[in-house]
Short mmCIF file of C-alpha atoms in Angstrom, two decimals:
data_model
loop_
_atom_site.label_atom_id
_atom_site.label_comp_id
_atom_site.label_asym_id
_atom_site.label_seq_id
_atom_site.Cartn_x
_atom_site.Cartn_y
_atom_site.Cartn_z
CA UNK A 1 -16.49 -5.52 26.11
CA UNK A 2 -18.66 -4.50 28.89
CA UNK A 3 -21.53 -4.57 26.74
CA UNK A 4 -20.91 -8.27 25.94
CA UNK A 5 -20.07 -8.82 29.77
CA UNK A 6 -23.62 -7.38 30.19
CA UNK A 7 -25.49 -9.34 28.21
CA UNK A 8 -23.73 -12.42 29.06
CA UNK A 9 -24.97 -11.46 32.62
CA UNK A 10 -28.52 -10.65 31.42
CA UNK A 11 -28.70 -14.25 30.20
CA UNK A 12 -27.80 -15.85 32.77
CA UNK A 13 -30.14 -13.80 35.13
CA UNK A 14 -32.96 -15.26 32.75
CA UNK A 15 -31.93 -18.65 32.77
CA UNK A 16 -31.51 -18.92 36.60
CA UNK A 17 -35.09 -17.13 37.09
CA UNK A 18 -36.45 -19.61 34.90
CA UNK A 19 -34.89 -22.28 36.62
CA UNK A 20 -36.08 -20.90 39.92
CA UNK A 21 -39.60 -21.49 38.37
CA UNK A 22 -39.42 -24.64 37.12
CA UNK A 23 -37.37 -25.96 39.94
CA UNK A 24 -39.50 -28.06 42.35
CA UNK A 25 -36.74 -28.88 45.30
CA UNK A 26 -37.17 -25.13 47.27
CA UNK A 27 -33.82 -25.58 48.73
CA UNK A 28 -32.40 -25.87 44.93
CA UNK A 29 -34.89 -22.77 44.20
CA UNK A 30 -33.71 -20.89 47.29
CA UNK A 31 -29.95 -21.54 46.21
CA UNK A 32 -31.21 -20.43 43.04
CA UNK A 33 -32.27 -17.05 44.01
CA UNK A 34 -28.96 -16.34 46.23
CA UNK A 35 -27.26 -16.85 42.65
CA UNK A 36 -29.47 -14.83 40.98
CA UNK A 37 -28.65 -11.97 43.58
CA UNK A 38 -24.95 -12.25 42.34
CA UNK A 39 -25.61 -11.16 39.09
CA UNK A 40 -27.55 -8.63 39.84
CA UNK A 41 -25.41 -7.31 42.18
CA UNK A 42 -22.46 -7.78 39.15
CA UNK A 43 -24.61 -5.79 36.46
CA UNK A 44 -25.04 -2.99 39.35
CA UNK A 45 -21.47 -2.87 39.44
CA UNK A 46 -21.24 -3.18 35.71
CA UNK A 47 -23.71 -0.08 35.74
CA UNK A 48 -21.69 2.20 38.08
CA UNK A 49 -24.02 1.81 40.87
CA UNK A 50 -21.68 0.32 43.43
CA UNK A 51 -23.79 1.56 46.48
CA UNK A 52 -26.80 -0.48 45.35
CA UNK A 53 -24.44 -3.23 44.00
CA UNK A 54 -23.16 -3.64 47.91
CA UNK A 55 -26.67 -3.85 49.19
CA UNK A 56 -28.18 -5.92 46.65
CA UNK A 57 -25.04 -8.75 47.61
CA UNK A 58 -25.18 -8.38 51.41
CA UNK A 59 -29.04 -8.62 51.66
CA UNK A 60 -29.99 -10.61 48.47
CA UNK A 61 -27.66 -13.12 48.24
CA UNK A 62 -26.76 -13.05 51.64
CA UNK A 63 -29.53 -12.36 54.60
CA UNK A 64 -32.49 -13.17 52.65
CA UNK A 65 -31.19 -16.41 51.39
CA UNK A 66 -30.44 -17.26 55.09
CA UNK A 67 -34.04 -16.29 56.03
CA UNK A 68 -35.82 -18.38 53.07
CA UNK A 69 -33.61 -21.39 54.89
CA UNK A 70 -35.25 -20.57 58.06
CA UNK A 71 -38.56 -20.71 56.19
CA UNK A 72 -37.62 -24.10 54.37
CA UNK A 73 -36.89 -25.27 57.79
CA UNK A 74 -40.62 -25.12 58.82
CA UNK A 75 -42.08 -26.58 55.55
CA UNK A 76 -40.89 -29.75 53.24
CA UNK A 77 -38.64 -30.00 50.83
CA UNK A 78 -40.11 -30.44 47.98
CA UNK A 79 -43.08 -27.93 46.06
CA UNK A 80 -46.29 -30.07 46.76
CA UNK A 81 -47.84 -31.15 42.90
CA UNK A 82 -51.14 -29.85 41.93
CA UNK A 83 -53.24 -30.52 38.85
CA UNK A 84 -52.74 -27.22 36.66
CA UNK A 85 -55.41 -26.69 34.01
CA UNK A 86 -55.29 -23.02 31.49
CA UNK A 87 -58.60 -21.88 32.41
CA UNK A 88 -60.49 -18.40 31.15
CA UNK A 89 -58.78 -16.86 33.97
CA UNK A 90 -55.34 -17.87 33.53
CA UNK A 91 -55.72 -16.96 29.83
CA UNK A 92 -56.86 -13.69 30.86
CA UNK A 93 -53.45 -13.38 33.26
CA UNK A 94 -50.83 -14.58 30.83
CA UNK A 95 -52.78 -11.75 28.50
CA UNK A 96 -52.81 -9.05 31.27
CA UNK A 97 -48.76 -9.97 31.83
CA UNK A 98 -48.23 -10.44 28.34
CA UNK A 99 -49.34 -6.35 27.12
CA UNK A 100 -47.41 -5.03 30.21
CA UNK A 101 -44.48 -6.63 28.92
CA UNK A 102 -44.97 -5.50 25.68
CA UNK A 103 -46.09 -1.33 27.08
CA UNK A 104 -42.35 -1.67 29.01
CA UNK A 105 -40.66 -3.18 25.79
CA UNK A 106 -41.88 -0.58 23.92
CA UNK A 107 -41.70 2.56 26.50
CA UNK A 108 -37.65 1.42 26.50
CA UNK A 109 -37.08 2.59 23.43
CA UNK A 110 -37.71 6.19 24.43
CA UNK A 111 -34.94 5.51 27.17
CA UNK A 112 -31.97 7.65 26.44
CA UNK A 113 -28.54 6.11 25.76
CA UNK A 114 -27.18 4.45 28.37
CA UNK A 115 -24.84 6.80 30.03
CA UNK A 116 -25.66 10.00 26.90
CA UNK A 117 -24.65 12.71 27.95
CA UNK A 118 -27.25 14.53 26.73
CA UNK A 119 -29.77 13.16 28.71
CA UNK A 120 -31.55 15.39 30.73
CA UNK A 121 -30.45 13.85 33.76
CA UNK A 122 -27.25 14.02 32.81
CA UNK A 123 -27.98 17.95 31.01
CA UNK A 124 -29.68 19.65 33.97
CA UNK A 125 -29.83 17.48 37.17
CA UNK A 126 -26.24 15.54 37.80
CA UNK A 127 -24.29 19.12 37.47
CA UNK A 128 -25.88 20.94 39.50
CA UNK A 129 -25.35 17.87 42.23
CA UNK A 130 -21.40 17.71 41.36
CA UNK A 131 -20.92 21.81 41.83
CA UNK A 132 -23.41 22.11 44.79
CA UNK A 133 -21.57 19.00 46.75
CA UNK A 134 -18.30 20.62 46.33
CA UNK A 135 -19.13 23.95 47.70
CA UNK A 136 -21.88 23.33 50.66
CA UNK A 137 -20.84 19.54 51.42
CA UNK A 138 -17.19 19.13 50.16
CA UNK A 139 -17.48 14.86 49.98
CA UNK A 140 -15.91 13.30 47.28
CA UNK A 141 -18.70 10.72 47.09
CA UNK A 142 -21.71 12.80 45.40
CA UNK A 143 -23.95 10.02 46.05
CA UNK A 144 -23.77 10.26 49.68
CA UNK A 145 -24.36 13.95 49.07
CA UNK A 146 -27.12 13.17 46.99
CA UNK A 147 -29.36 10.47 49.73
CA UNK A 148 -27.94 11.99 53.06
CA UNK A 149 -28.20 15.42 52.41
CA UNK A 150 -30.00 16.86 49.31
CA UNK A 151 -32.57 13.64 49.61
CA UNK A 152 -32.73 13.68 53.17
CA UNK A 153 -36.58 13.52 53.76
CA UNK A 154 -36.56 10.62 51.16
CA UNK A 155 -34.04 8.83 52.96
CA UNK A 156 -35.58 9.29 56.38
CA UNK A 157 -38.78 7.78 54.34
CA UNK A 158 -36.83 4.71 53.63
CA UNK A 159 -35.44 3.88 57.34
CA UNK A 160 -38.90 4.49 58.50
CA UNK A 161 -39.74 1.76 55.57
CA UNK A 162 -37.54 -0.58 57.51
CA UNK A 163 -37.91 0.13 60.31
CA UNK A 164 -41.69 -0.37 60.03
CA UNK A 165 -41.61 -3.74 57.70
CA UNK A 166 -39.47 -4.97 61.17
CA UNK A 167 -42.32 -4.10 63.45
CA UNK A 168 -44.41 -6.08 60.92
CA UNK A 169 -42.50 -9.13 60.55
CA UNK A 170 -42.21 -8.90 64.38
CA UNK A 171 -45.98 -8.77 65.18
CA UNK A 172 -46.78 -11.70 62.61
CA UNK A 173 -43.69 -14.01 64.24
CA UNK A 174 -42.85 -12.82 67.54
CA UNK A 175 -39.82 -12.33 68.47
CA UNK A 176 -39.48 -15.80 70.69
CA UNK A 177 -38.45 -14.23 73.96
CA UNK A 178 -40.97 -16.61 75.41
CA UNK A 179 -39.23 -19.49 73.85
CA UNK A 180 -36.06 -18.78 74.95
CA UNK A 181 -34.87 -18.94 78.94
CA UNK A 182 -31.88 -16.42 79.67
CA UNK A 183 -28.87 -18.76 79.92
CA UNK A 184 -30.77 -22.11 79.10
CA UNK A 185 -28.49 -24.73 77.41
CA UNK A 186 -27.65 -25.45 74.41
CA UNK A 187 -29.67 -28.42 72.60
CA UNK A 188 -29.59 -29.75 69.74
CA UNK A 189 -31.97 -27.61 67.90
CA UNK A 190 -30.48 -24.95 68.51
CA UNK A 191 -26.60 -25.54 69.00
CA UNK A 192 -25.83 -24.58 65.42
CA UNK A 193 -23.10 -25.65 63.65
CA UNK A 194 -20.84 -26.35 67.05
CA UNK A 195 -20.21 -29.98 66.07
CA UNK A 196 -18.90 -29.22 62.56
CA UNK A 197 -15.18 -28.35 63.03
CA UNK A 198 -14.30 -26.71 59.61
CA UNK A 199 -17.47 -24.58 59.18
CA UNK A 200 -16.71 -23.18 62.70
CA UNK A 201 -12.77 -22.37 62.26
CA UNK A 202 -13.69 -20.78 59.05
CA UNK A 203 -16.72 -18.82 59.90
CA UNK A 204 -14.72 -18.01 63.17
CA UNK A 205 -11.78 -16.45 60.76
CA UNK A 206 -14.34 -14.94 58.33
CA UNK A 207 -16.57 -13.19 61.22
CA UNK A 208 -13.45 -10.24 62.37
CA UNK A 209 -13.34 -8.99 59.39
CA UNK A 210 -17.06 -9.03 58.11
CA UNK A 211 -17.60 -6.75 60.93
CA UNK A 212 -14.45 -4.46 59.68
CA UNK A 213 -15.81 -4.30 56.50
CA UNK A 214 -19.30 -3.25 57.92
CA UNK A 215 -17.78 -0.50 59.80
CA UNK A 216 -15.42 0.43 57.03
CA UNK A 217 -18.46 0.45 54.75
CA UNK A 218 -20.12 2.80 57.60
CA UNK A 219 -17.71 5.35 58.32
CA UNK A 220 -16.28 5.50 54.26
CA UNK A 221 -19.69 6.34 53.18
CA UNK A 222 -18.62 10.13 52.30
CA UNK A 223 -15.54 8.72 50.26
CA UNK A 224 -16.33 5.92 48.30
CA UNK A 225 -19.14 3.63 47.93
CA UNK A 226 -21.19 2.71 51.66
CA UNK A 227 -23.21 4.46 54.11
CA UNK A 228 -25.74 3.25 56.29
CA UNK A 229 -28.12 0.70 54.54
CA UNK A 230 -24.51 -1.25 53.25
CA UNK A 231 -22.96 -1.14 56.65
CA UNK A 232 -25.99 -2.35 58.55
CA UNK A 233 -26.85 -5.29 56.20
CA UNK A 234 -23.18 -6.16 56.44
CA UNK A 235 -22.71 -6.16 60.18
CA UNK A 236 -25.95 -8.16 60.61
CA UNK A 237 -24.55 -10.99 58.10
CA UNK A 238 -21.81 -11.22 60.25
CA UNK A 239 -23.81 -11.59 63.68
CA UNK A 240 -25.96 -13.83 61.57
CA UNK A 241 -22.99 -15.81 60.84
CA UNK A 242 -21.84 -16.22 64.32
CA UNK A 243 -25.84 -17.49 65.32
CA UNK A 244 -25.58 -19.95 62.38
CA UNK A 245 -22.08 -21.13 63.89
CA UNK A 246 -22.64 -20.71 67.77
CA UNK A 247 -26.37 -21.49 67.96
CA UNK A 248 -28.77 -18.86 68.43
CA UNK A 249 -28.41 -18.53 72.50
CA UNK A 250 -25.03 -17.57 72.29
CA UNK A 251 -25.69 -14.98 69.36
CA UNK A 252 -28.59 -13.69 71.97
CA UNK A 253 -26.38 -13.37 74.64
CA UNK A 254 -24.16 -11.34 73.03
CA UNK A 255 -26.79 -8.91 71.50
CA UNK A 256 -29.66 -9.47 73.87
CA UNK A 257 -33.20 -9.46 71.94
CA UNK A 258 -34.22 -6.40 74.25
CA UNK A 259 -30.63 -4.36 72.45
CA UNK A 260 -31.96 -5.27 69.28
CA UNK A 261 -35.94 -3.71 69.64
CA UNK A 262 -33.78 -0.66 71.37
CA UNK A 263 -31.49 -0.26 67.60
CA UNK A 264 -34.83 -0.59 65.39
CA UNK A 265 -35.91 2.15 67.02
CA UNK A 266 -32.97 4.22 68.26
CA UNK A 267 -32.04 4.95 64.88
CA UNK A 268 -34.57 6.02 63.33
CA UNK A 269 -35.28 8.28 66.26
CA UNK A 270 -31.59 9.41 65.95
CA UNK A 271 -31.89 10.32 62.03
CA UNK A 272 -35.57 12.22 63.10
CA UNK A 273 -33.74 13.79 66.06
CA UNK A 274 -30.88 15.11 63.80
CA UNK A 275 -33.67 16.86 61.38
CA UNK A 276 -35.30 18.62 65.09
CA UNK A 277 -32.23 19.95 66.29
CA UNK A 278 -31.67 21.92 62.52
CA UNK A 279 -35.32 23.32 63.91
CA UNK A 280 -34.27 24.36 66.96
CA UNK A 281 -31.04 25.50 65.94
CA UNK A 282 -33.47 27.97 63.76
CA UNK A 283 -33.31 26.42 60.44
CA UNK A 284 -35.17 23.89 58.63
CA UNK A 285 -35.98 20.16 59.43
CA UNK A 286 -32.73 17.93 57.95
CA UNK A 287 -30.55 21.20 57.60
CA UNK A 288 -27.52 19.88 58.92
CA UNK A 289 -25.46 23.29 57.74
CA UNK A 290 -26.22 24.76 61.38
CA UNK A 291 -25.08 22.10 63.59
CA UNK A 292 -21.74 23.59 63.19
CA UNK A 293 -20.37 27.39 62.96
CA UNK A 294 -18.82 26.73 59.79
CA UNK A 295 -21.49 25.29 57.28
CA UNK A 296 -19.53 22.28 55.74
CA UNK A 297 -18.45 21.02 58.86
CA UNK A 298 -22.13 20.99 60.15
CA UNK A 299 -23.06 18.66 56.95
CA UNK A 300 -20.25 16.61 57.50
CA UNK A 301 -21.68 16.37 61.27
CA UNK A 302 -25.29 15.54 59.95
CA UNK A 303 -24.16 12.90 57.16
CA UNK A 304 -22.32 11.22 59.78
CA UNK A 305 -25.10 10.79 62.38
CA UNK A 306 -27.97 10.19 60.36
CA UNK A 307 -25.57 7.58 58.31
CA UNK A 308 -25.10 6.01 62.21
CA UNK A 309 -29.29 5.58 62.44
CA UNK A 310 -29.54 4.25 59.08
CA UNK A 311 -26.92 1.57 60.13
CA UNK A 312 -28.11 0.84 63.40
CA UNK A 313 -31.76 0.63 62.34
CA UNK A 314 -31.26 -1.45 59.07
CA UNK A 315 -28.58 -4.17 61.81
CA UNK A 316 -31.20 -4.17 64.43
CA UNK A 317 -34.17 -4.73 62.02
CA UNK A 318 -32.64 -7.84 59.90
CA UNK A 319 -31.01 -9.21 62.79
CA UNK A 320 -34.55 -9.17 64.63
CA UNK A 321 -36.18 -11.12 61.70
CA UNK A 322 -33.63 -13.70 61.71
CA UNK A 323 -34.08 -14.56 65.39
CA UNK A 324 -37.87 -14.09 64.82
CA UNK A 325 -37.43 -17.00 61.87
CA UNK A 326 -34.47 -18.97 64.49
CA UNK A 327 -37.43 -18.76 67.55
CA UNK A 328 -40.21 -20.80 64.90
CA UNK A 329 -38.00 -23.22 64.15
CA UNK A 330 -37.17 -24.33 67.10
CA UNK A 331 -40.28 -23.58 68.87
#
């Protein structure tokens, strides 16, 4: 049955991509793509990767399809036509695209079994995670183990990923300070959705416990699925939500532009200062076992405050883009 439920998914991930393609109304292409997010978030789920699933849903379908609005906003509706002719060099692409597809077809059916356990993976790899989490870290979720702990420099990689593709976006838009006049009124532009009575009440309802499940997501992470990356995406929907309700001043006022540069980069500096102090505590860099006398407590310690960065970083960085994309618009 969850084979079928799969492939029922699969198909309709191809038919909304191609539809996403084909469309030619980018608001019907950007709804599109929020849809598409869905199911991929559902075959996550369907694939026992409910970490990834709860990203994939709070950032694809939800953030970025708020951001590709703010992009709409500043272009036309509708994909502007242009003569298309299959020249040498589009022959030459659908050719190049066409053998890759065929190399990853092909390289699939090496794949192991879906879920085999005698997979190397699943052989060597997965139980040595399971017996080593139980005695040094003592979670129950072995995937928080496995990226805050075990993975740590890879993780500390990614946050410095995002926080870096932030300072990017930042640099290219601005972040609209200039724009913006502490306390100025509220126009038109950018009042939000103020005069719309049932988007507000609902939102309003909504917004409490968006922001529970953020921090439930955040301070879970070591017993079921969450951590950092989930929490932060989630938490920035929901001040997202109250910009797109309130207008963006209001949303500013509460989490002033100059707060939000200050999480970017206080979290990431929190996760790198929580690798220094195993250093000076006379260990190695990310070895959280000697923040505390007794070894599992001290993991417990470091999970917890590098899982803080990761959230603060990963709120302060999306919420930043948004009000970079909010500032162009009304600009």
């Amino acid at each position: 049955m969850t084979t079928l439920f799969g492939i029922f998914l699969l198909t309709l991930l191809m038919i909304t991509g191609m539809a996403i393609v084909h469309t030619r109304n980018l608001f019907v292409a950007v709804m599109l793509m929020g849809i598409a997010s869905l199911l991929i978030a559902a075959s996550f789920f369907l694939l026992d990767a409910a970490d990834v699933a709860l990203t994939e849903a709070a950032i694809g379908a939800g953030i970025s399809t708020v951001l590709f609005l703010g992009a709409l906003a500043l272009t036309s509706e509708r994909e502007r036509k242009r003569r298309r002719s299959l020249s040498t060099s589009s022959l030459l692409q659908f050719g190049i695209v066409g053998v890759v597809a065929l190399i990853v077809i092909w390289a699939t059916f090496d794949q192991p079994r879906l879920g085999s356990p005698s997979a190397p993976v699943q052989a060597h790899l997965t139980p040595w995670y399971i017996e080593s989490t139980r005695d040094l870290i003592d979670i129950p979720n072995a995937v928080t183990a496995v990226l805050a702990s075990f993975r740590g420099y890879d993780t500390l990689g990614e946050v410095v990923v995002v926080f870096t593709a932030g300072v990017g976006v930042l640099f290219l838009l601005g972040t609209g300070a200039s724009s913006r006049a502490a306390g100025a009124p509220l126009s038109e532009d950018n009042a939000g959705l103020r005069h719309y009575l049932i988007p507000r009440i609902l939102g309003r309802l909504l917004i409490p416990f968006i922001l529970l499940l953020g921090f439930y997501v955040q301070f879970h992470g070591e017993y079921g699925p969450g951590g950092g990356f989930q929490a932060g995406a989630i938490i920035a929907a929901s001040v997202i939500l109250y910009a797109l309700l309130e207008g963006e001043q209001r949303a500013l006022s509460v989490i002033p532009q100059g707060v939000l540069l200050a999480m970017m980069a206080g979290g990431t500096l929190l996760f790198g200062a929580v690798g220094v102090a195993g250093i000076v505590l006379g260990s190695n860099f990310l070895d959280y076992s000697v923040l505390s006398e007794d070894p599992v407590n001290g993991q417990h310690w470091g999970i917890l405050l590098i899982e803080m960065g990761i959230g603060i970083t990963v709120a302060g960085v999306l919420i930043s883009i948004f009000h970079a994309f909010a500032a162009r618009a009304t600009a």
